[in-house]
Amino acid sequence: MLSSPEQDSKIGSSPDSLPVSGESLTIEQAIANLQGEDPGLRYYAAWWLGKFRVREPAAIEALIAALDDEDNRTESGGYPLRRNAAVALGKLGDSRAVQPLIHCLDCSDFYVREKAAQALGTLAESMGENTALRTCIPKLMQLLEGGIDAAQPIPGSPHLAQPYSATMEALGDLGATEAIPLIEPFLEHPTELVQYSAARAMYQLTKNSIYGDRLIQALKGDKLQLRRAALADLGAIGYSSAADAIAQTLAENSLKLISLKGLLEYQVKNHPPESSHLSDAAIHIMALMDDLL
Amino acid sequence: EGIPTLIAVLSYNNPGAAVAAVDGLVKLGEMAVLPLLNLIDDYNYGGRAWAIRALAGIADPRALETLLAAAETDFAMSVRRAAVKGLGNLRWSKLADEEIQPTQARVLNTLLLTCQDPEWVVCYASVVALQTLATIVKVTQPDSFWNIRNHFEQILNTDVDLAVRTRVQLALQQLQQDSVVVSNSHNS
């Protein structure tokens, strides 16, 4: 489940977003900071390079190097800089990042494994059917081994043994149909968010509306957190039958708009308008969006 | 008289309650405008942001300055989005006749600016608002109408966001249909 980029309730009660950029950096500065001594500046620079889509070779190389960082550690042994570098590389669409990210799937830090899986899924959007990228599929499938028996909640731990949600979503984004038998059992996982990730991936891999409809059902759930997650998932798969349910669910308009944007773009990309006239489905989605502004 | 109560709720730091209060204030309409404008001067940003949303929903021209400023400069994209929507829906009939055209020109300038907002959703809202404005000024100010149309054509060639481009396509299509209807009614 991706956390939403912006929620209306982030800062106090204001209908809010974060400022466009915390501080202004130049590209040269960001690359220099990433390789510097100051852990705070390095961490911020990694995020910044991804956020502003800096695709320069020097930036890519510095971010790949940051995936092996040993200096920036949390008390429990986590690697914050590696996590940020993985996220940034996912956004930059450079094939050189694939092998280093696959390597991160073995990292001792759960959150590095999670961000690396997400990054590989994100790369699928920019790199498409790239054969170099597809080499990550067997490794991602390994993370799902043991099925839901191995994926039971761990008392006292905020997360499961592996980043199952991120892994299934990545496999869905990669169109890894060979992973269907591994993903399907997770539809029965005790945690809703994991079920949703499985439904999302199953829909992408089979195009069977059963799985999209499960996510529509999730929009009727009683927890706001879960409805937000289902909105993000439906937007990601572009399930156009969900348009009305998305518009009606109880959640922030910003999130509904982002979700409907996903549906709209999916429509336009996959059903190119004939003679430049828009499809009825696309027009309907936009009418719903107009009302949510 | 529930207006003071509803306005107080805007500053409670409770988004759910604030959304409900905004809905209530929008239903009350123009009698809530002045109390809301007074709240805008408040130091509490949260309350101010929700007040702008309520004013955008009521779309009374007395809130024009507030909406113009919020659309261009507020740091929260959802406030910019709401302000843009309010500018598009402004109740022009409440203005004195001689005020209408100069005010429409100001709104047009701001919307052309907010079309370039870094957030896609603010651009999207600007396109919707510009389409509404184009329909309104078509007969009275053909220059503004063509200005908007040309701007839309430009976005199609430049804007990277697919959703915004698609919405522009729809706007052009609908403005075209309006033209056909207008010319047919002229012929009949």
Short mmCIF file of N, CA and C in Angstrom, two decimals, chain B residues 2-167:
data_model
loop_
_atom_site.label_atom_id
_atom_site.label_comp_id
_atom_site.label_asym_id
_atom_site.label_seq_id
_atom_site.Cartn_x
_atom_site.Cartn_y
_atom_site.Cartn_z
N GLY B 2 -26.93 30.03 13.26
CA GLY B 2 -25.84 29.08 13.49
C GLY B 2 -24.53 29.48 12.88
N ILE B 3 -24.48 30.64 12.22
CA ILE B 3 -23.26 31.00 11.50
C ILE B 3 -22.02 31.09 12.41
N PRO B 4 -22.12 31.81 13.56
CA PRO B 4 -20.93 31.89 14.42
C PRO B 4 -20.46 30.51 14.88
N THR B 5 -21.42 29.63 15.17
CA THR B 5 -21.05 28.28 15.61
C THR B 5 -20.30 27.54 14.51
N LEU B 6 -20.87 27.58 13.29
CA LEU B 6 -20.22 26.88 12.16
C LEU B 6 -18.83 27.44 11.91
N ILE B 7 -18.72 28.78 12.02
CA ILE B 7 -17.41 29.39 11.76
C ILE B 7 -16.41 29.00 12.84
N ALA B 8 -16.90 28.89 14.08
CA ALA B 8 -16.00 28.46 15.17
C ALA B 8 -15.45 27.07 14.88
N VAL B 9 -16.31 26.21 14.33
CA VAL B 9 -15.90 24.82 14.05
C VAL B 9 -14.73 24.77 13.07
N LEU B 10 -14.65 25.77 12.18
CA LEU B 10 -13.57 25.78 11.18
C LEU B 10 -12.19 25.82 11.84
N SER B 11 -12.12 26.35 13.06
CA SER B 11 -10.83 26.49 13.72
C SER B 11 -10.56 25.39 14.75
N TYR B 12 -11.40 24.35 14.77
CA TYR B 12 -11.28 23.30 15.81
C TYR B 12 -10.19 22.29 15.57
N ASN B 13 -9.51 22.33 14.44
CA ASN B 13 -8.51 21.31 14.17
C ASN B 13 -9.13 19.92 14.06
N ASN B 14 -10.32 19.87 13.43
CA ASN B 14 -10.99 18.59 13.22
C ASN B 14 -11.51 18.58 11.78
N PRO B 15 -10.72 17.96 10.87
CA PRO B 15 -11.07 18.04 9.44
C PRO B 15 -12.49 17.57 9.14
N GLY B 16 -12.91 16.48 9.78
CA GLY B 16 -14.26 15.96 9.51
C GLY B 16 -15.32 17.00 9.83
N ALA B 17 -15.19 17.61 11.01
CA ALA B 17 -16.15 18.62 11.43
C ALA B 17 -16.07 19.84 10.51
N ALA B 18 -14.84 20.20 10.11
CA ALA B 18 -14.67 21.38 9.27
C ALA B 18 -15.35 21.19 7.91
N VAL B 19 -15.21 19.98 7.35
CA VAL B 19 -15.85 19.71 6.07
C VAL B 19 -17.37 19.89 6.20
N ALA B 20 -17.93 19.36 7.26
CA ALA B 20 -19.38 19.48 7.48
C ALA B 20 -19.78 20.94 7.66
N ALA B 21 -18.95 21.70 8.41
CA ALA B 21 -19.25 23.11 8.64
C ALA B 21 -19.19 23.90 7.32
N VAL B 22 -18.20 23.59 6.49
CA VAL B 22 -18.10 24.26 5.19
C VAL B 22 -19.36 24.00 4.37
N ASP B 23 -19.81 22.74 4.36
CA ASP B 23 -21.04 22.41 3.63
C ASP B 23 -22.21 23.24 4.14
N GLY B 24 -22.33 23.33 5.46
CA GLY B 24 -23.42 24.10 6.07
C GLY B 24 -23.35 25.57 5.68
N LEU B 25 -22.14 26.14 5.72
CA LEU B 25 -21.97 27.56 5.39
C LEU B 25 -22.27 27.83 3.92
N VAL B 26 -21.88 26.89 3.06
CA VAL B 26 -22.16 27.07 1.63
C VAL B 26 -23.67 27.06 1.41
N LYS B 27 -24.39 26.19 2.14
CA LYS B 27 -25.85 26.16 2.01
C LYS B 27 -26.48 27.47 2.47
N LEU B 28 -25.91 28.07 3.54
CA LEU B 28 -26.44 29.34 4.03
C LEU B 28 -26.18 30.47 3.03
N GLY B 29 -25.11 30.31 2.26
CA GLY B 29 -24.88 31.24 1.15
C GLY B 29 -24.45 32.63 1.58
N GLU B 30 -25.04 33.65 0.93
CA GLU B 30 -24.45 34.97 1.04
C GLU B 30 -24.47 35.57 2.44
N MET B 31 -25.39 35.11 3.31
CA MET B 31 -25.36 35.73 4.65
C MET B 31 -24.13 35.30 5.45
N ALA B 32 -23.45 34.24 4.99
CA ALA B 32 -22.24 33.81 5.70
C ALA B 32 -21.00 34.52 5.19
N VAL B 33 -21.12 35.29 4.10
CA VAL B 33 -19.93 35.85 3.45
C VAL B 33 -19.15 36.79 4.36
N LEU B 34 -19.84 37.79 4.95
CA LEU B 34 -19.10 38.78 5.75
C LEU B 34 -18.46 38.16 6.99
N PRO B 35 -19.20 37.33 7.75
CA PRO B 35 -18.53 36.68 8.89
C PRO B 35 -17.31 35.86 8.45
N LEU B 36 -17.39 35.21 7.31
CA LEU B 36 -16.25 34.43 6.82
C LEU B 36 -15.09 35.34 6.45
N LEU B 37 -15.39 36.45 5.79
CA LEU B 37 -14.33 37.38 5.41
C LEU B 37 -13.63 37.92 6.66
N ASN B 38 -14.39 38.09 7.74
CA ASN B 38 -13.76 38.54 8.98
C ASN B 38 -12.81 37.49 9.53
N LEU B 39 -13.17 36.24 9.35
CA LEU B 39 -12.32 35.15 9.86
C LEU B 39 -11.00 35.07 9.09
N ILE B 40 -11.03 35.48 7.83
CA ILE B 40 -9.83 35.41 6.99
C ILE B 40 -8.67 36.18 7.64
N ASP B 41 -9.01 37.22 8.43
CA ASP B 41 -7.96 38.01 9.06
C ASP B 41 -7.37 37.30 10.26
N ASP B 42 -7.94 36.17 10.60
CA ASP B 42 -7.53 35.45 11.78
C ASP B 42 -6.10 34.93 11.64
N TYR B 43 -5.42 34.79 12.75
CA TYR B 43 -4.03 34.29 12.70
C TYR B 43 -4.00 32.78 12.47
N ASN B 44 -5.14 32.11 12.69
CA ASN B 44 -5.17 30.65 12.62
C ASN B 44 -5.26 30.19 11.15
N TYR B 45 -4.17 29.69 10.63
CA TYR B 45 -4.16 29.32 9.20
C TYR B 45 -5.21 28.27 8.89
N GLY B 46 -5.34 27.28 9.77
CA GLY B 46 -6.30 26.22 9.52
C GLY B 46 -7.70 26.76 9.32
N GLY B 47 -8.13 27.61 10.24
CA GLY B 47 -9.45 28.21 10.13
C GLY B 47 -9.59 29.02 8.85
N ARG B 48 -8.52 29.76 8.52
CA ARG B 48 -8.55 30.60 7.33
C ARG B 48 -8.71 29.75 6.07
N ALA B 49 -7.97 28.64 6.02
CA ALA B 49 -8.03 27.78 4.84
C ALA B 49 -9.44 27.23 4.63
N TRP B 50 -10.06 26.80 5.73
CA TRP B 50 -11.42 26.27 5.59
C TRP B 50 -12.40 27.39 5.22
N ALA B 51 -12.16 28.60 5.75
CA ALA B 51 -13.03 29.73 5.42
C ALA B 51 -12.96 30.03 3.92
N ILE B 52 -11.75 29.94 3.36
CA ILE B 52 -11.60 30.18 1.92
C ILE B 52 -12.38 29.13 1.13
N ARG B 53 -12.34 27.89 1.63
CA ARG B 53 -13.12 26.86 0.93
C ARG B 53 -14.61 27.16 0.95
N ALA B 54 -15.09 27.65 2.11
CA ALA B 54 -16.51 27.99 2.21
C ALA B 54 -16.83 29.15 1.27
N LEU B 55 -15.97 30.18 1.25
CA LEU B 55 -16.19 31.32 0.36
C LEU B 55 -16.16 30.88 -1.10
N ALA B 56 -15.27 29.95 -1.42
CA ALA B 56 -15.19 29.45 -2.79
C ALA B 56 -16.50 28.75 -3.16
N GLY B 57 -17.08 28.04 -2.20
CA GLY B 57 -18.34 27.34 -2.46
C GLY B 57 -19.49 28.31 -2.65
N ILE B 58 -19.49 29.40 -1.87
CA ILE B 58 -20.58 30.38 -1.98
C ILE B 58 -20.40 31.23 -3.25
N ALA B 59 -19.12 31.47 -3.62
CA ALA B 59 -18.78 32.17 -4.86
C ALA B 59 -19.42 33.55 -4.97
N ASP B 60 -19.49 34.26 -3.85
CA ASP B 60 -20.01 35.63 -3.84
C ASP B 60 -18.89 36.58 -4.22
N PRO B 61 -19.17 37.55 -5.12
CA PRO B 61 -18.11 38.44 -5.60
C PRO B 61 -17.43 39.24 -4.48
N ARG B 62 -18.06 39.39 -3.32
CA ARG B 62 -17.41 40.14 -2.24
C ARG B 62 -16.14 39.42 -1.78
N ALA B 63 -16.04 38.14 -2.06
CA ALA B 63 -14.84 37.38 -1.67
C ALA B 63 -13.78 37.40 -2.76
N LEU B 64 -14.01 38.21 -3.81
CA LEU B 64 -13.12 38.17 -4.99
C LEU B 64 -11.65 38.31 -4.63
N GLU B 65 -11.31 39.36 -3.85
CA GLU B 65 -9.89 39.61 -3.55
C GLU B 65 -9.27 38.41 -2.83
N THR B 66 -10.03 37.88 -1.87
CA THR B 66 -9.56 36.73 -1.10
C THR B 66 -9.31 35.53 -2.01
N LEU B 67 -10.26 35.28 -2.92
CA LEU B 67 -10.13 34.12 -3.80
C LEU B 67 -8.98 34.29 -4.79
N LEU B 68 -8.83 35.51 -5.31
CA LEU B 68 -7.72 35.75 -6.24
C LEU B 68 -6.38 35.50 -5.55
N ALA B 69 -6.24 36.04 -4.35
CA ALA B 69 -4.97 35.89 -3.62
C ALA B 69 -4.73 34.42 -3.27
N ALA B 70 -5.78 33.74 -2.81
CA ALA B 70 -5.61 32.34 -2.39
C ALA B 70 -5.27 31.46 -3.59
N ALA B 71 -5.92 31.71 -4.73
CA ALA B 71 -5.67 30.88 -5.92
C ALA B 71 -4.21 31.00 -6.35
N GLU B 72 -3.66 32.19 -6.23
CA GLU B 72 -2.29 32.41 -6.72
C GLU B 72 -1.23 32.06 -5.69
N THR B 73 -1.51 32.25 -4.39
CA THR B 73 -0.40 32.22 -3.44
C THR B 73 -0.55 31.27 -2.26
N ASP B 74 -1.73 30.72 -2.01
CA ASP B 74 -1.84 29.88 -0.80
C ASP B 74 -0.91 28.68 -0.92
N PHE B 75 -0.31 28.25 0.20
CA PHE B 75 0.67 27.17 0.07
C PHE B 75 0.02 25.78 0.05
N ALA B 76 -1.28 25.70 0.38
CA ALA B 76 -1.94 24.40 0.35
C ALA B 76 -2.65 24.21 -0.99
N MET B 77 -2.34 23.12 -1.66
CA MET B 77 -2.90 22.96 -3.00
C MET B 77 -4.42 22.80 -2.96
N SER B 78 -4.95 22.22 -1.87
CA SER B 78 -6.41 22.05 -1.83
C SER B 78 -7.11 23.39 -1.64
N VAL B 79 -6.43 24.36 -1.02
CA VAL B 79 -7.01 25.70 -0.91
C VAL B 79 -6.93 26.41 -2.26
N ARG B 80 -5.79 26.27 -2.95
CA ARG B 80 -5.68 26.87 -4.29
C ARG B 80 -6.75 26.29 -5.21
N ARG B 81 -6.90 24.97 -5.11
CA ARG B 81 -7.88 24.28 -5.95
C ARG B 81 -9.29 24.82 -5.71
N ALA B 82 -9.66 24.96 -4.43
CA ALA B 82 -11.00 25.43 -4.09
C ALA B 82 -11.19 26.88 -4.55
N ALA B 83 -10.16 27.71 -4.35
CA ALA B 83 -10.26 29.12 -4.73
C ALA B 83 -10.46 29.25 -6.24
N VAL B 84 -9.72 28.46 -7.00
CA VAL B 84 -9.84 28.46 -8.46
C VAL B 84 -11.27 28.08 -8.87
N LYS B 85 -11.79 27.05 -8.21
CA LYS B 85 -13.15 26.62 -8.53
C LYS B 85 -14.14 27.75 -8.23
N GLY B 86 -13.93 28.43 -7.10
CA GLY B 86 -14.82 29.53 -6.72
C GLY B 86 -14.78 30.66 -7.76
N LEU B 87 -13.57 30.97 -8.25
CA LEU B 87 -13.44 32.02 -9.27
C LEU B 87 -14.20 31.64 -10.54
N GLY B 88 -14.18 30.36 -10.87
CA GLY B 88 -14.88 29.90 -12.07
C GLY B 88 -16.40 30.01 -11.91
N ASN B 89 -16.85 29.84 -10.66
CA ASN B 89 -18.31 29.84 -10.44
C ASN B 89 -18.86 31.16 -9.92
N LEU B 90 -18.04 32.20 -9.94
CA LEU B 90 -18.44 33.48 -9.35
C LEU B 90 -19.83 33.90 -9.83
N ARG B 91 -20.63 34.45 -8.91
CA ARG B 91 -22.00 34.87 -9.28
C ARG B 91 -21.94 36.27 -9.89
N TRP B 92 -21.74 36.30 -11.18
CA TRP B 92 -21.52 37.57 -11.89
C TRP B 92 -22.72 38.50 -11.78
N SER B 93 -23.92 37.92 -11.67
CA SER B 93 -25.13 38.75 -11.64
C SER B 93 -25.18 39.63 -10.40
N LYS B 94 -24.39 39.30 -9.38
CA LYS B 94 -24.40 40.12 -8.16
C LYS B 94 -23.53 41.37 -8.30
N LEU B 95 -22.81 41.48 -9.40
CA LEU B 95 -21.96 42.65 -9.62
C LEU B 95 -22.74 43.73 -10.37
N ALA B 96 -22.34 44.98 -10.14
CA ALA B 96 -22.90 46.07 -10.95
C ALA B 96 -22.46 45.86 -12.40
N ASP B 97 -23.34 46.24 -13.35
CA ASP B 97 -23.06 45.97 -14.76
C ASP B 97 -21.68 46.43 -15.21
N GLU B 98 -21.30 47.63 -14.76
CA GLU B 98 -20.02 48.18 -15.25
C GLU B 98 -18.82 47.47 -14.61
N GLU B 99 -19.10 46.69 -13.55
CA GLU B 99 -18.01 45.97 -12.86
C GLU B 99 -17.69 44.64 -13.54
N ILE B 100 -18.68 44.12 -14.27
CA ILE B 100 -18.57 42.73 -14.71
C ILE B 100 -17.36 42.50 -15.61
N GLN B 101 -17.21 43.31 -16.66
CA GLN B 101 -16.13 43.03 -17.61
C GLN B 101 -14.74 43.19 -17.00
N PRO B 102 -14.48 44.31 -16.25
CA PRO B 102 -13.14 44.42 -15.64
C PRO B 102 -12.85 43.27 -14.67
N THR B 103 -13.86 42.84 -13.93
CA THR B 103 -13.66 41.74 -12.98
C THR B 103 -13.38 40.44 -13.72
N GLN B 104 -14.11 40.20 -14.81
CA GLN B 104 -13.85 39.00 -15.60
C GLN B 104 -12.43 39.01 -16.16
N ALA B 105 -11.94 40.18 -16.52
CA ALA B 105 -10.57 40.27 -17.03
C ALA B 105 -9.57 39.89 -15.94
N ARG B 106 -9.83 40.34 -14.70
CA ARG B 106 -8.92 40.01 -13.60
C ARG B 106 -8.93 38.52 -13.31
N VAL B 107 -10.15 37.95 -13.29
CA VAL B 107 -10.27 36.52 -13.02
C VAL B 107 -9.56 35.73 -14.12
N LEU B 108 -9.74 36.17 -15.35
CA LEU B 108 -9.08 35.48 -16.47
C LEU B 108 -7.56 35.49 -16.29
N ASN B 109 -7.00 36.64 -15.92
CA ASN B 109 -5.55 36.72 -15.73
C ASN B 109 -5.06 35.75 -14.67
N THR B 110 -5.81 35.70 -13.56
CA THR B 110 -5.41 34.79 -12.48
C THR B 110 -5.51 33.34 -12.92
N LEU B 111 -6.58 33.00 -13.63
CA LEU B 111 -6.75 31.60 -14.05
C LEU B 111 -5.69 31.18 -15.07
N LEU B 112 -5.26 32.12 -15.90
CA LEU B 112 -4.19 31.78 -16.85
C LEU B 112 -2.90 31.49 -16.09
N LEU B 113 -2.75 32.17 -14.94
CA LEU B 113 -1.56 31.95 -14.11
C LEU B 113 -1.67 30.60 -13.38
N THR B 114 -2.84 30.33 -12.79
CA THR B 114 -2.99 29.09 -12.01
C THR B 114 -3.00 27.85 -12.90
N CYS B 115 -3.20 28.05 -14.21
CA CYS B 115 -3.06 26.95 -15.16
C CYS B 115 -1.65 26.37 -15.13
N GLN B 116 -0.70 27.14 -14.63
CA GLN B 116 0.70 26.70 -14.63
C GLN B 116 1.15 26.28 -13.23
N ASP B 117 0.19 26.07 -12.34
CA ASP B 117 0.54 25.66 -10.98
C ASP B 117 1.34 24.35 -11.02
N PRO B 118 2.30 24.18 -10.10
CA PRO B 118 3.05 22.92 -10.10
C PRO B 118 2.19 21.68 -9.78
N GLU B 119 1.03 21.88 -9.16
CA GLU B 119 0.18 20.72 -8.83
C GLU B 119 -0.84 20.48 -9.94
N TRP B 120 -0.89 19.24 -10.42
CA TRP B 120 -1.79 18.93 -11.52
C TRP B 120 -3.24 19.30 -11.19
N VAL B 121 -3.64 19.11 -9.92
CA VAL B 121 -5.05 19.28 -9.60
C VAL B 121 -5.47 20.75 -9.68
N VAL B 122 -4.52 21.64 -9.40
CA VAL B 122 -4.81 23.07 -9.52
C VAL B 122 -4.92 23.45 -11.00
N CYS B 123 -4.07 22.87 -11.84
CA CYS B 123 -4.17 23.09 -13.29
C CYS B 123 -5.52 22.57 -13.80
N TYR B 124 -5.88 21.37 -13.35
CA TYR B 124 -7.14 20.76 -13.78
C TYR B 124 -8.31 21.68 -13.41
N ALA B 125 -8.32 22.15 -12.15
CA ALA B 125 -9.39 23.04 -11.70
C ALA B 125 -9.40 24.32 -12.53
N SER B 126 -8.21 24.82 -12.89
CA SER B 126 -8.12 26.05 -13.68
C SER B 126 -8.74 25.86 -15.06
N VAL B 127 -8.53 24.69 -15.64
CA VAL B 127 -9.09 24.40 -16.96
C VAL B 127 -10.63 24.39 -16.86
N VAL B 128 -11.15 23.77 -15.81
CA VAL B 128 -12.61 23.72 -15.63
C VAL B 128 -13.15 25.14 -15.47
N ALA B 129 -12.47 25.95 -14.65
CA ALA B 129 -12.92 27.32 -14.42
C ALA B 129 -12.84 28.16 -15.70
N LEU B 130 -11.76 27.99 -16.46
CA LEU B 130 -11.61 28.74 -17.71
C LEU B 130 -12.68 28.36 -18.72
N GLN B 131 -13.05 27.08 -18.74
CA GLN B 131 -14.10 26.66 -19.67
C GLN B 131 -15.41 27.37 -19.33
N THR B 132 -15.73 27.43 -18.02
CA THR B 132 -16.96 28.11 -17.59
C THR B 132 -16.90 29.58 -18.00
N LEU B 133 -15.75 30.20 -17.76
CA LEU B 133 -15.59 31.62 -18.08
C LEU B 133 -15.72 31.84 -19.60
N ALA B 134 -15.13 30.96 -20.37
CA ALA B 134 -15.19 31.09 -21.83
C ALA B 134 -16.63 31.10 -22.31
N THR B 135 -17.44 30.22 -21.74
CA THR B 135 -18.85 30.14 -22.13
C THR B 135 -19.57 31.46 -21.82
N ILE B 136 -19.20 32.05 -20.66
CA ILE B 136 -19.88 33.27 -20.22
C ILE B 136 -19.49 34.48 -21.08
N VAL B 137 -18.19 34.57 -21.45
CA VAL B 137 -17.73 35.78 -22.15
C VAL B 137 -17.81 35.66 -23.68
N LYS B 138 -18.28 34.52 -24.14
CA LYS B 138 -18.23 34.25 -25.58
C LYS B 138 -18.83 35.38 -26.42
N VAL B 139 -20.01 35.83 -26.01
CA VAL B 139 -20.70 36.84 -26.80
C VAL B 139 -20.23 38.25 -26.42
N THR B 140 -20.07 38.48 -25.10
CA THR B 140 -19.74 39.84 -24.64
C THR B 140 -18.30 40.22 -24.93
N GLN B 141 -17.38 39.25 -24.79
CA GLN B 141 -15.95 39.57 -24.98
C GLN B 141 -15.27 38.50 -25.82
N PRO B 142 -15.53 38.53 -27.14
CA PRO B 142 -14.96 37.49 -28.00
C PRO B 142 -13.43 37.39 -27.89
N ASP B 143 -12.77 38.52 -27.61
CA ASP B 143 -11.31 38.47 -27.48
C ASP B 143 -10.88 37.55 -26.35
N SER B 144 -11.55 37.68 -25.21
CA SER B 144 -11.23 36.82 -24.06
C SER B 144 -11.53 35.36 -24.41
N PHE B 145 -12.64 35.14 -25.10
CA PHE B 145 -13.00 33.78 -25.48
C PHE B 145 -11.88 33.15 -26.31
N TRP B 146 -11.37 33.88 -27.29
CA TRP B 146 -10.32 33.31 -28.14
C TRP B 146 -9.00 33.20 -27.40
N ASN B 147 -8.80 34.11 -26.46
CA ASN B 147 -7.61 34.04 -25.60
C ASN B 147 -7.61 32.70 -24.85
N ILE B 148 -8.76 32.35 -24.28
CA ILE B 148 -8.86 31.08 -23.53
C ILE B 148 -8.67 29.89 -24.47
N ARG B 149 -9.33 29.96 -25.63
CA ARG B 149 -9.20 28.84 -26.58
C ARG B 149 -7.76 28.64 -27.02
N ASN B 150 -7.08 29.73 -27.32
CA ASN B 150 -5.68 29.63 -27.74
C ASN B 150 -4.83 29.06 -26.62
N HIS B 151 -5.15 29.48 -25.41
CA HIS B 151 -4.40 28.99 -24.25
C HIS B 151 -4.58 27.47 -24.13
N PHE B 152 -5.80 27.01 -24.33
CA PHE B 152 -6.08 25.56 -24.28
C PHE B 152 -5.26 24.83 -25.35
N GLU B 153 -5.24 25.37 -26.54
CA GLU B 153 -4.46 24.73 -27.62
C GLU B 153 -3.00 24.63 -27.22
N GLN B 154 -2.50 25.69 -26.58
CA GLN B 154 -1.10 25.69 -26.12
C GLN B 154 -0.84 24.58 -25.12
N ILE B 155 -1.77 24.43 -24.15
CA ILE B 155 -1.59 23.41 -23.11
C ILE B 155 -1.50 22.03 -23.76
N LEU B 156 -2.33 21.78 -24.78
CA LEU B 156 -2.31 20.49 -25.46
C LEU B 156 -0.92 20.18 -26.02
N ASN B 157 -0.22 21.23 -26.43
CA ASN B 157 1.10 21.02 -27.02
C ASN B 157 2.22 20.99 -26.00
N THR B 158 1.96 21.44 -24.78
CA THR B 158 3.07 21.57 -23.84
C THR B 158 2.88 20.78 -22.56
N ASP B 159 1.68 20.82 -21.99
CA ASP B 159 1.53 20.28 -20.64
C ASP B 159 1.85 18.79 -20.59
N VAL B 160 2.62 18.40 -19.58
CA VAL B 160 3.03 17.01 -19.50
C VAL B 160 1.98 16.14 -18.82
N ASP B 161 1.06 16.75 -18.07
CA ASP B 161 0.13 15.93 -17.31
C ASP B 161 -1.03 15.45 -18.19
N LEU B 162 -1.16 14.13 -18.29
CA LEU B 162 -2.14 13.54 -19.20
C LEU B 162 -3.57 13.89 -18.79
N ALA B 163 -3.86 13.88 -17.49
CA ALA B 163 -5.22 14.18 -17.04
C ALA B 163 -5.60 15.61 -17.40
N VAL B 164 -4.67 16.54 -17.21
CA VAL B 164 -4.94 17.94 -17.54
C VAL B 164 -5.15 18.09 -19.06
N ARG B 165 -4.29 17.44 -19.83
CA ARG B 165 -4.44 17.52 -21.29
C ARG B 165 -5.79 16.97 -21.74
N THR B 166 -6.20 15.87 -21.10
CA THR B 166 -7.47 15.25 -21.48
C THR B 166 -8.64 16.16 -21.14
N ARG B 167 -8.53 16.85 -19.98
CA ARG B 167 -9.60 17.76 -19.59
C ARG B 167 -9.68 18.95 -20.54
#
